[in-house]
Amino acid sequence: MIVTTPRPAPVKVSATKPEPHVEYEPRQSEHSWWQTRQPREALVERLLGLFTEPAAGRTRDKTRRRGLAKLLDWLQQQPGDTWQDRWLASGADTAGFDWADLPLRGRVPARRHHRDELCCGLELLVAGQVIRPGYAWLLRQRQALMLAEARAAMDPGGFQRLEPYAEHAAGWARSDALNKLTWIVIRKGGLVRDITIGDCVELTKALQEHHFRGSAGRPLFYAMLKKAGVLPATAPERLRVLRLDGRRSVEQIVDGYRIQCQAVRDLLVEYLTERSPDLDHTSLRSNARNLCRLFWRDLEIHHPGIDSLRLTPEIAEAWKERLAHIRDADGRPVRPRVNYRSELVYVRAFYEDIARWAADDPARWAPWVAPCPIKATEVTRKKVQSRVKARMDQRTRTQLPLLPALLRAVEQHRTDAAECLNTATSTTDGGQFTANGQELQRCRPGASGRVYAIDPATTKRRDLTHEESAAFWSWATVEMLRHTGIRIEEMLELTHHSFVAYTLPTTGEVVPMLQVAPSKTDAERLLLVSPELGEVLTAIIFRVRAGKASLPLVSAYDVFEQTWSPPMPYLFQRRFGTEDRPLTRSYIRECLVATSNAAQVTAGGRPLQWRPHDFRRIFVTDAIRSGLPPHIAARVCGHTTVDTTMGYAAIYPEDVIAHHRAFIARRRAERPSEEYRELTTQEWDEFLAHFELRKVALGTCGRDHGTPCAHENACVRCPLLRVDPAQIPRLEAIHANLTDRLDEAKEQGWLGEVAAIETTIAAAAQKLEAMRTARETPVHLGMPAVRLSAGRSNSRERRR
């Protein structure tokens, strides 16, 4: 049974996708234009005149004339009012590369020159803008001549104005960019200056759909339009900005999960909006995923009509059971959910936040206050965190002694990769060369300018340019992380402006500092640049600059906030095709994986895999072991509390012993030196005599060596007297004697003696009571009892 409270009627909310900006919409394809409406006679005259060389006085190729006539004869047989309508009705636009088989159907025999004639005739129709094929047809053709003639016929001046903006690119890159621009003009019509941002996005999607030889990732054509001023000033600097979803509003995020209950949908939107200022965009979407999909949408699927947060124990327990496992599309459990407790934390925080906010704003939140279906014991992660801490500490203890081996391996890997690339570059195409003890064969360089070689042993082609780049950035990453202990996102955000010169106020010495931009804790900090780190940074700058006066300005994408940064001289960037791009977290991880495999650093017979965050733990552990105070280490690492820093440090058993001994040595150094001199014979005799004088009639005196008797040998009154249980009768006799003396003192009127005797009697009575209680009440020491079945035998039994 579902417990509900009065709510508005549930309304189905369909998932809505965020509509893109109007400026990014592609131009609408025209259905009719003047070239496609021309009669055949005027069309043939215009096309033949357009592709006729006046100096020669004849057409470029008689084959084109025949092919144009045959193609027009075939198109006239198709239904439609324009040549474009007839082209689409014929089915040739969807036939792709085999479109010529349609006009040749029924022709026996169909020879190759027949197809060539039709292709030549089609070149005239496309270049003359008589027909506008779709991208699906254009991307399946291999007619470079048709694209070149289309540029010359459609907008020669427009394409020529774009060429200077690609002078820095290789020939293949310029050709690729011009071909893409030509496709847009052919498909959408008009001139180069009419191309919009939406047209570029549309072409990119078409390239991705048709897997056009990786051409979708070559954005030079967009950069040419941007630099030439064809695109508006508000257009993004990079094409990749247009291919990412970007930030979405809270309403769009929640509506993407198709929540049916309108009231709960509005509550989730309001709750996430309230939380959004404290979260980055990725965390906000993660929170929405847990609350909307894993929690409420799952309840709606299994309990249709539910509209209240007040869940019965049966419903809550069933939901927890479903959440505990990852399930397939049919709802069958596949494997246990690793972060099950973390998912429960989101839901518990949701209930607790509403209850807390209801105290401040009851009209807004009080109607939704309900008992939380998750107990505090269900979300405790103490054991899990302890296991993770133990596992990470063991990993750090394993890696820290092997760090020198890794450093030698990455340095050697970098040197070998550079030597192999240089040797291959100086080798002629197809020539054999030896590098690092390996026999390789140089491949013919491709259009991208990369250097390839074939390994005869495996017959596989190796990209030596990529291997050298990955080896260098692996070395730079390892050196940077181990010297600074910064996070990987902080490392990737370092720019040329991160260097700061700090002048010491006492000596006036200028110290180089590295300014780390705010990341996780939104607090920047300064790190000292050591000579070793300075050499690494110099190598990085020299490589990125590549002989230029300054570092290239690039825009980086923040995966957490899902925003683009302004163009900045990032240190960790590389040349990717025709543009400079900042390094990504995934690329760094791939480089470290390749380095780990090449280094072959093993522990217990197994190769170690090094991750970026491992070096942060190693840095903290090594710093604290070297004597750096934990609170200073916390400031260096950017931690808000020392506990976080100590969570990174792995404590070694030998460190505990060494630091304890060092503590004792420091404490001894701070005490007077005469306390640690050698004893004389007289002092030793006095020390032994003290213990001999501690024996008294009633037991033992507990006063320290070198201290006088505070009670002038009145042992019965002294709290330092430890009464021997065998002397209890003597103490009882003393107590009785004191009682008789008290009676005598009262009779004689010795009032001063009365007060002294009463004090002594009270002390004696207290000691007697303590001794009797100690004898009557046994004290359990917690020692294990030895049972007869324990398999032990006493010495008497063994003697038998």
Coordinates of N, CA and C in Angstrom, one line a residue, residues 101-292:
D101 N 24.5 3.0 -62.0 CA 23.9 1.7 -62.5 C 22.4 1.9 -62.8
L102 N 21.8 3.0 -62.3 CA 20.4 3.2 -62.6 C 20.2 3.7 -64.0
P103 N 20.9 4.6 -64.6 CA 20.7 5.0 -66.0 C 21.2 3.9 -66.9
L104 N 22.1 3.0 -66.5 CA 22.6 2.0 -67.4 C 21.9 0.7 -67.2
R105 N 20.8 0.7 -66.4 CA 20.0 -0.5 -66.2 C 19.4 -0.9 -67.6
G106 N 19.5 -2.2 -67.9 CA 19.0 -2.7 -69.2 C 19.9 -2.5 -70.4
R107 N 21.0 -1.8 -70.2 CA 22.0 -1.7 -71.3 C 22.9 -2.8 -71.3
V108 N 23.0 -3.5 -72.4 CA 23.9 -4.7 -72.5 C 24.7 -4.6 -73.8
P109 N 26.0 -4.6 -73.7 CA 26.8 -4.7 -72.4 C 27.0 -3.2 -71.8
A110 N 27.1 -3.1 -70.5 CA 27.4 -1.8 -69.9 C 28.9 -1.7 -69.7
R111 N 29.6 -1.0 -70.5 CA 31.0 -0.9 -70.4 C 31.4 0.2 -69.5
R112 N 32.7 0.2 -69.2 CA 33.3 1.2 -68.2 C 33.2 2.6 -68.8
H113 N 33.4 2.8 -70.1 CA 33.4 4.1 -70.6 C 32.0 4.7 -70.6
H114 N 31.0 3.9 -70.5 CA 29.6 4.4 -70.4 C 29.4 5.1 -69.0
R115 N 29.9 4.4 -68.0 CA 29.9 5.0 -66.6 C 30.7 6.3 -66.6
D116 N 31.9 6.3 -67.2 CA 32.7 7.5 -67.2 C 32.0 8.6 -67.9
E117 N 31.3 8.4 -68.9 CA 30.6 9.5 -69.6 C 29.5 10.1 -68.7
L118 N 28.7 9.2 -68.0 CA 27.7 9.7 -67.1 C 28.3 10.5 -65.9
C119 N 29.5 10.1 -65.4 CA 30.1 10.8 -64.3 C 30.6 12.2 -64.8
C120 N 31.1 12.2 -66.0 CA 31.5 13.5 -66.6 C 30.3 14.5 -66.7
G121 N 29.2 13.9 -67.2 CA 28.0 14.7 -67.3 C 27.5 15.2 -66.0
L122 N 27.6 14.4 -65.0 CA 27.1 14.8 -63.7 C 28.0 15.8 -63.1
E123 N 29.3 15.8 -63.4 CA 30.2 16.9 -62.9 C 29.7 18.3 -63.3
L124 N 29.2 18.3 -64.6 CA 28.7 19.6 -65.1 C 27.4 20.0 -64.3
L125 N 26.5 19.1 -64.1 CA 25.3 19.4 -63.4 C 25.5 19.8 -61.9
V126 N 26.5 19.2 -61.3 CA 26.8 19.6 -59.9 C 27.5 20.9 -59.8
A127 N 28.5 21.1 -60.6 CA 29.3 22.3 -60.6 C 28.5 23.5 -61.1
G128 N 27.5 23.2 -62.0 CA 26.6 24.3 -62.5 C 25.4 24.5 -61.6
Q129 N 25.4 23.8 -60.4 CA 24.3 24.0 -59.4 C 22.9 23.7 -60.0
V130 N 22.9 22.7 -60.9 CA 21.6 22.3 -61.5 C 21.0 21.3 -60.5
I131 N 21.8 20.4 -59.9 CA 21.3 19.5 -58.8 C 22.2 19.7 -57.6
R132 N 21.6 19.5 -56.4 CA 22.3 19.6 -55.2 C 22.2 18.3 -54.4
P133 N 23.1 17.4 -54.6 CA 23.0 16.1 -53.9 C 23.2 16.2 -52.4
G134 N 22.7 15.3 -51.7 CA 22.9 15.3 -50.2 C 24.3 14.9 -49.8
Y135 N 24.6 15.1 -48.5 CA 25.9 14.7 -48.0 C 26.1 13.2 -48.1
A136 N 25.1 12.4 -48.0 CA 25.3 11.0 -48.1 C 25.8 10.6 -49.4
W137 N 25.4 11.3 -50.5 CA 25.9 11.0 -51.8 C 27.3 11.6 -52.0
L138 N 27.5 12.8 -51.6 CA 28.7 13.5 -51.8 C 29.9 12.8 -51.2
L139 N 29.7 12.3 -49.9 CA 30.8 11.7 -49.2 C 31.1 10.3 -49.7
R140 N 30.3 9.8 -50.6 CA 30.6 8.5 -51.1 C 31.3 8.6 -52.5
Q141 N 31.5 9.8 -53.0 CA 32.2 9.9 -54.3 C 33.7 10.2 -54.1
R142 N 34.4 9.9 -55.1 CA 35.9 10.1 -55.1 C 36.3 10.9 -56.3
Q143 N 35.6 12.1 -56.4 CA 35.8 12.9 -57.6 C 36.4 14.2 -57.2
A144 N 37.7 14.3 -57.1 CA 38.4 15.5 -56.7 C 38.3 16.6 -57.8
L145 N 38.2 16.1 -59.1 CA 38.1 17.1 -60.2 C 36.8 17.8 -60.2
M146 N 35.7 17.1 -59.8 CA 34.4 17.7 -59.7 C 34.4 18.8 -58.6
L147 N 35.1 18.6 -57.5 CA 35.1 19.6 -56.5 C 35.9 20.8 -56.9
A148 N 37.0 20.5 -57.6 CA 37.9 21.6 -58.1 C 37.1 22.5 -59.1
E149 N 36.4 21.8 -60.0 CA 35.7 22.6 -61.0 C 34.5 23.3 -60.4
A150 N 33.9 22.7 -59.3 CA 32.8 23.4 -58.6 C 33.3 24.7 -58.0
R151 N 34.5 24.6 -57.4 CA 35.0 25.9 -56.8 C 35.3 26.9 -57.8
A152 N 35.8 26.5 -59.0 CA 36.1 27.5 -60.0 C 34.8 28.1 -60.6
A153 N 33.7 27.3 -60.6 CA 32.5 27.8 -61.3 C 31.5 28.5 -60.3
M154 N 31.5 28.1 -59.0 CA 30.5 28.6 -58.1 C 31.0 30.0 -57.5
D155 N 32.2 29.9 -56.9 CA 32.7 31.1 -56.2 C 34.2 31.1 -56.2
P156 N 34.9 31.4 -57.3 CA 36.3 31.3 -57.3 C 37.0 32.3 -56.4
G157 N 36.4 33.5 -56.4 CA 37.0 34.6 -55.5 C 36.8 34.3 -54.1
G158 N 35.7 33.7 -53.7 CA 35.5 33.4 -52.3 C 36.5 32.3 -51.8
F159 N 36.7 31.3 -52.6 CA 37.7 30.3 -52.1 C 39.1 30.8 -52.1
Q160 N 39.4 31.7 -53.1 CA 40.8 32.2 -53.1 C 41.1 33.1 -51.9
R161 N 40.1 33.8 -51.4 CA 40.3 34.6 -50.2 C 40.5 33.8 -48.9
L162 N 40.1 32.6 -49.0 CA 40.3 31.7 -47.8 C 41.6 31.0 -47.8
E163 N 42.3 30.9 -48.9 CA 43.5 30.1 -49.0 C 44.6 30.7 -48.1
P164 N 44.8 32.0 -48.0 CA 45.9 32.6 -47.2 C 45.8 32.2 -45.7
Y165 N 44.6 31.9 -45.3 CA 44.4 31.6 -43.8 C 44.8 30.1 -43.6
A166 N 45.3 29.4 -44.6 CA 45.7 28.0 -44.4 C 47.1 27.8 -44.9
E167 N 47.9 28.9 -44.9 CA 49.3 28.7 -45.4 C 50.1 27.9 -44.5
H168 N 49.8 28.0 -43.2 CA 50.7 27.3 -42.2 C 50.4 25.8 -42.3
A169 N 49.3 25.3 -42.9 CA 48.9 23.9 -42.9 C 49.6 23.2 -44.0
A170 N 49.7 21.9 -43.9 CA 50.2 21.1 -44.9 C 49.3 21.0 -46.1
G171 N 49.8 20.6 -47.3 CA 49.0 20.6 -48.5 C 47.8 19.7 -48.4
W172 N 47.9 18.5 -47.7 CA 46.7 17.7 -47.6 C 45.7 18.3 -46.7
A173 N 46.1 19.1 -45.7 CA 45.1 19.7 -44.8 C 44.4 20.8 -45.6
R174 N 45.1 21.6 -46.4 CA 44.4 22.6 -47.2 C 43.4 22.0 -48.1
S175 N 43.8 21.0 -48.8 CA 42.9 20.3 -49.7 C 41.7 19.8 -49.0
D176 N 41.9 19.2 -47.8 CA 40.7 18.6 -47.1 C 39.8 19.7 -46.7
A177 N 40.3 20.9 -46.2 CA 39.5 22.0 -45.8 C 38.7 22.6 -47.0
L178 N 39.3 22.7 -48.1 CA 38.6 23.3 -49.3 C 37.5 22.3 -49.8
N179 N 37.8 21.0 -49.7 CA 36.8 20.1 -50.1 C 35.6 20.2 -49.2
K180 N 35.8 20.3 -47.9 CA 34.6 20.4 -47.0 C 33.8 21.7 -47.3
L181 N 34.5 22.8 -47.5 CA 33.8 24.0 -47.9 C 33.0 23.9 -49.2
T182 N 33.6 23.1 -50.1 CA 32.9 22.9 -51.4 C 31.7 22.1 -51.2
W183 N 31.8 21.1 -50.4 CA 30.6 20.3 -50.1 C 29.5 21.1 -49.6
I184 N 29.8 22.0 -48.7 CA 28.7 22.9 -48.1 C 28.1 23.7 -49.2
V185 N 28.9 24.3 -50.0 CA 28.4 25.2 -51.1 C 27.6 24.4 -52.0
I186 N 28.0 23.2 -52.4 CA 27.2 22.3 -53.3 C 25.9 22.0 -52.7
R187 N 25.9 21.6 -51.4 CA 24.7 21.1 -50.8 C 23.7 22.2 -50.4
K188 N 24.2 23.3 -50.0 CA 23.3 24.4 -49.5 C 23.1 25.5 -50.5
G189 N 24.0 25.6 -51.5 CA 23.9 26.6 -52.5 C 24.5 27.9 -52.0
G190 N 24.4 29.0 -52.8 CA 25.0 30.3 -52.5 C 26.5 30.3 -52.6
L191 N 27.1 31.3 -51.9 CA 28.5 31.5 -52.0 C 29.2 31.2 -50.7
V192 N 30.5 31.3 -50.7 CA 31.3 31.0 -49.5 C 30.8 31.9 -48.3
R193 N 30.6 33.2 -48.6 CA 30.2 34.1 -47.6 C 28.9 33.9 -47.0
D194 N 28.1 33.0 -47.6 CA 26.8 32.6 -47.1 C 26.8 31.5 -46.1
I195 N 28.0 30.8 -45.9 CA 28.1 29.7 -45.0 C 27.8 30.2 -43.6
T196 N 27.1 29.4 -42.8 CA 26.7 29.7 -41.4 C 27.4 28.7 -40.5
I197 N 27.3 29.0 -39.2 CA 27.8 28.1 -38.2 C 27.0 26.8 -38.2
G198 N 25.7 26.9 -38.4 CA 24.9 25.7 -38.5 C 25.3 24.8 -39.7
D199 N 25.7 25.4 -40.8 CA 26.1 24.6 -41.9 C 27.4 23.8 -41.6
C200 N 28.3 24.4 -40.8 CA 29.5 23.7 -40.4 C 29.1 22.5 -39.5
V201 N 28.2 22.7 -38.5 CA 27.8 21.7 -37.6 C 27.1 20.6 -38.4
E202 N 26.3 20.9 -39.4 CA 25.6 19.9 -40.1 C 26.6 19.0 -40.9
L203 N 27.6 19.6 -41.5 CA 28.6 18.8 -42.2 C 29.3 17.9 -41.3
T204 N 29.7 18.4 -40.1 CA 30.4 17.6 -39.2 C 29.6 16.4 -38.7
K205 N 28.4 16.6 -38.5 CA 27.5 15.4 -38.1 C 27.4 14.4 -39.3
A206 N 27.4 14.9 -40.5 CA 27.3 14.0 -41.7 C 28.6 13.2 -41.8
L207 N 29.7 13.9 -41.5 CA 31.0 13.2 -41.6 C 31.1 12.1 -40.5
Q208 N 30.6 12.4 -39.3 CA 30.6 11.4 -38.3 C 29.7 10.2 -38.6
E209 N 28.5 10.5 -39.2 CA 27.6 9.4 -39.5 C 28.1 8.5 -40.5
H210 N 28.9 9.0 -41.5 CA 29.3 8.2 -42.6 C 30.8 7.8 -42.4
H211 N 31.4 8.0 -41.2 CA 32.7 7.6 -40.9 C 33.7 7.9 -42.0
F212 N 33.7 9.2 -42.4 CA 34.5 9.6 -43.6 C 36.0 9.7 -43.2
R213 N 36.7 8.6 -43.0 CA 38.1 8.5 -42.9 C 38.7 9.5 -41.8
G214 N 37.9 9.7 -40.7 CA 38.4 10.5 -39.7 C 38.4 12.0 -40.0
S215 N 37.8 12.4 -41.1 CA 37.8 13.8 -41.5 C 37.0 14.7 -40.6
A216 N 36.1 14.1 -39.8 CA 35.3 14.9 -38.9 C 36.1 15.6 -37.8
G217 N 37.3 15.1 -37.5 CA 38.1 15.7 -36.5 C 39.1 16.7 -37.1
R218 N 38.9 17.1 -38.3 CA 39.8 18.1 -38.9 C 39.1 19.4 -39.1
P219 N 39.3 20.3 -38.2 CA 38.5 21.6 -38.2 C 39.1 22.7 -38.9
L220 N 40.1 22.5 -39.8 CA 40.7 23.6 -40.5 C 39.7 24.5 -41.3
F221 N 38.8 23.8 -41.9 CA 37.8 24.6 -42.7 C 37.0 25.6 -41.8
Y222 N 36.7 25.2 -40.6 CA 36.0 26.2 -39.7 C 36.9 27.3 -39.3
A223 N 38.2 27.0 -39.0 CA 39.2 28.0 -38.6 C 39.4 29.0 -39.7
M224 N 39.4 28.5 -41.0 CA 39.5 29.4 -42.1 C 38.4 30.4 -42.2
L225 N 37.1 29.9 -42.0 CA 36.0 30.7 -42.1 C 36.0 31.8 -41.0
K226 N 36.4 31.3 -39.8 CA 36.4 32.2 -38.6 C 37.5 33.3 -38.8
K227 N 38.7 33.0 -39.3 CA 39.7 34.0 -39.5 C 39.4 34.9 -40.6
A228 N 38.7 34.4 -41.6 CA 38.4 35.3 -42.8 C 37.2 36.2 -42.5
G229 N 36.5 36.1 -41.4 CA 35.4 36.9 -41.1 C 34.1 36.5 -41.7
V230 N 34.1 35.3 -42.3 CA 32.8 34.8 -42.8 C 31.8 34.5 -41.7
L231 N 32.3 33.9 -40.7 CA 31.4 33.6 -39.5 C 31.3 34.9 -38.6
P232 N 30.2 35.0 -37.9 CA 30.1 36.2 -37.1 C 31.1 36.3 -35.9
A233 N 31.3 37.4 -35.3 CA 32.3 37.6 -34.3 C 31.9 36.8 -33.0
T234 N 30.6 36.5 -32.9 CA 30.2 35.7 -31.7 C 30.4 34.2 -31.9
A235 N 30.9 33.8 -33.0 CA 31.1 32.3 -33.3 C 32.2 31.8 -32.4
P236 N 32.1 30.6 -31.8 CA 33.2 30.1 -31.0 C 34.5 30.0 -31.8
E237 N 35.6 30.0 -31.1 CA 36.9 29.9 -31.7 C 37.2 28.6 -32.3
R238 N 36.6 27.5 -31.7 CA 36.9 26.2 -32.2 C 35.6 25.4 -32.5
L239 N 35.7 24.6 -33.5 CA 34.5 23.8 -34.0 C 34.1 22.8 -32.9
R240 N 35.0 22.3 -32.1 CA 34.7 21.3 -31.0 C 33.7 21.9 -30.0
V241 N 33.7 23.2 -29.9 CA 32.7 23.8 -29.0 C 31.3 23.5 -29.4
L242 N 31.1 23.4 -30.7 CA 29.7 23.2 -31.2 C 29.3 21.8 -31.2
R243 N 30.3 20.9 -31.0 CA 29.9 19.4 -31.0 C 29.7 18.9 -29.7
L244 N 29.9 19.7 -28.6 CA 29.6 19.3 -27.2 C 28.3 19.8 -26.8
D245 N 27.7 19.0 -25.9 CA 26.4 19.4 -25.4 C 26.4 20.7 -24.6
G246 N 27.5 20.9 -23.8 CA 27.6 22.1 -23.0 C 26.7 22.0 -21.7
R247 N 26.6 23.1 -21.1 CA 25.8 23.2 -19.8 C 24.3 23.1 -20.2
R248 N 23.6 22.5 -19.3 CA 22.2 22.4 -19.5 C 21.5 22.9 -18.2
S249 N 20.4 23.5 -18.4 CA 19.7 24.0 -17.2 C 19.1 22.9 -16.3
V250 N 18.8 23.2 -15.1 CA 18.3 22.2 -14.2 C 17.0 21.6 -14.7
E251 N 16.1 22.4 -15.3 CA 14.9 21.9 -15.9 C 15.1 20.9 -17.0
Q252 N 16.1 21.2 -17.9 CA 16.4 20.3 -19.0 C 17.0 19.0 -18.4
I253 N 17.8 19.1 -17.4 CA 18.4 17.9 -16.8 C 17.3 17.0 -16.2
V254 N 16.4 17.6 -15.4 CA 15.4 16.8 -14.8 C 14.4 16.2 -15.8
D255 N 14.0 17.0 -16.8 CA 13.1 16.6 -17.8 C 13.6 15.4 -18.6
G256 N 14.9 15.3 -18.7 CA 15.5 14.2 -19.5 C 15.2 12.8 -18.9
Y257 N 14.7 12.7 -17.6 CA 14.5 11.5 -17.0 C 13.0 11.1 -17.0
R258 N 12.2 11.9 -17.6 CA 10.8 11.6 -17.9 C 10.0 11.3 -16.6
I259 N 10.1 12.1 -15.7 CA 9.3 11.9 -14.4 C 7.9 12.3 -14.7
Q260 N 7.0 11.4 -14.3 CA 5.6 11.5 -14.6 C 4.8 12.4 -13.6
C261 N 5.2 12.4 -12.4 CA 4.5 13.2 -11.4 C 5.0 14.6 -11.5
Q262 N 4.1 15.5 -11.9 CA 4.5 16.9 -12.0 C 5.0 17.6 -10.7
A263 N 4.3 17.2 -9.6 CA 4.6 17.8 -8.4 C 6.0 17.4 -7.9
V264 N 6.3 16.2 -8.0 CA 7.7 15.7 -7.7 C 8.7 16.2 -8.6
R265 N 8.4 16.4 -9.9 CA 9.3 16.9 -10.8 C 9.6 18.4 -10.5
D266 N 8.6 19.2 -10.1 CA 8.9 20.5 -9.7 C 9.7 20.6 -8.4
L267 N 9.5 19.6 -7.5 CA 10.2 19.6 -6.3 C 11.7 19.3 -6.6
L268 N 12.0 18.4 -7.4 CA 13.4 18.0 -7.8 C 14.1 19.2 -8.5
V269 N 13.3 19.9 -9.3 CA 13.9 21.1 -10.0 C 14.2 22.1 -9.0
E270 N 13.3 22.3 -8.0 CA 13.6 23.4 -7.0 C 14.7 23.0 -6.1
Y271 N 14.8 21.7 -5.7 CA 15.8 21.2 -4.8 C 17.2 21.3 -5.5
L272 N 17.3 20.9 -6.7 CA 18.6 20.9 -7.4 C 19.0 22.4 -7.7
T273 N 18.0 23.2 -8.0 CA 18.4 24.7 -8.2 C 18.9 25.3 -6.9
E274 N 18.4 24.8 -5.7 CA 18.9 25.3 -4.4 C 20.3 24.8 -4.2
R275 N 20.6 23.6 -4.7 CA 21.9 23.0 -4.4 C 23.0 23.5 -5.4
S276 N 22.6 23.9 -6.6 CA 23.5 24.2 -7.7 C 24.6 25.2 -7.4
P277 N 24.4 26.2 -6.6 CA 25.5 27.2 -6.3 C 26.7 26.5 -5.7
D278 N 26.5 25.4 -4.9 CA 27.6 24.8 -4.2 C 28.2 23.6 -5.0
L279 N 27.7 23.3 -6.2 CA 28.2 22.2 -7.0 C 28.7 22.6 -8.3
D280 N 29.7 21.9 -8.9 CA 30.0 22.1 -10.3 C 29.0 21.4 -11.1
H281 N 29.0 21.7 -12.4 CA 28.0 21.2 -13.3 C 28.0 19.6 -13.4
T282 N 29.1 19.0 -13.4 CA 29.2 17.6 -13.4 C 28.6 17.0 -12.1
S283 N 28.9 17.5 -11.0 CA 28.3 17.0 -9.7 C 26.8 17.3 -9.7
L284 N 26.4 18.4 -10.2 CA 24.9 18.6 -10.3 C 24.2 17.6 -11.1
R285 N 24.8 17.2 -12.3 CA 24.2 16.2 -13.1 C 24.3 14.8 -12.4
S286 N 25.3 14.6 -11.7 CA 25.4 13.3 -11.0 C 24.4 13.2 -9.9
N287 N 24.2 14.3 -9.2 CA 23.1 14.4 -8.1 C 21.8 14.1 -8.8
A288 N 21.5 14.8 -9.9 CA 20.2 14.6 -10.6 C 20.0 13.2 -11.0
R289 N 21.1 12.6 -11.5 CA 21.0 11.2 -11.9 C 20.6 10.3 -10.8
N290 N 21.1 10.5 -9.6 CA 20.8 9.6 -8.5 C 19.4 9.8 -8.0
L291 N 19.0 11.1 -7.9 CA 17.7 11.4 -7.4 C 16.6 11.1 -8.4
C292 N 16.8 11.5 -9.7 CA 15.8 11.3 -10.7 C 15.7 9.9 -11.2

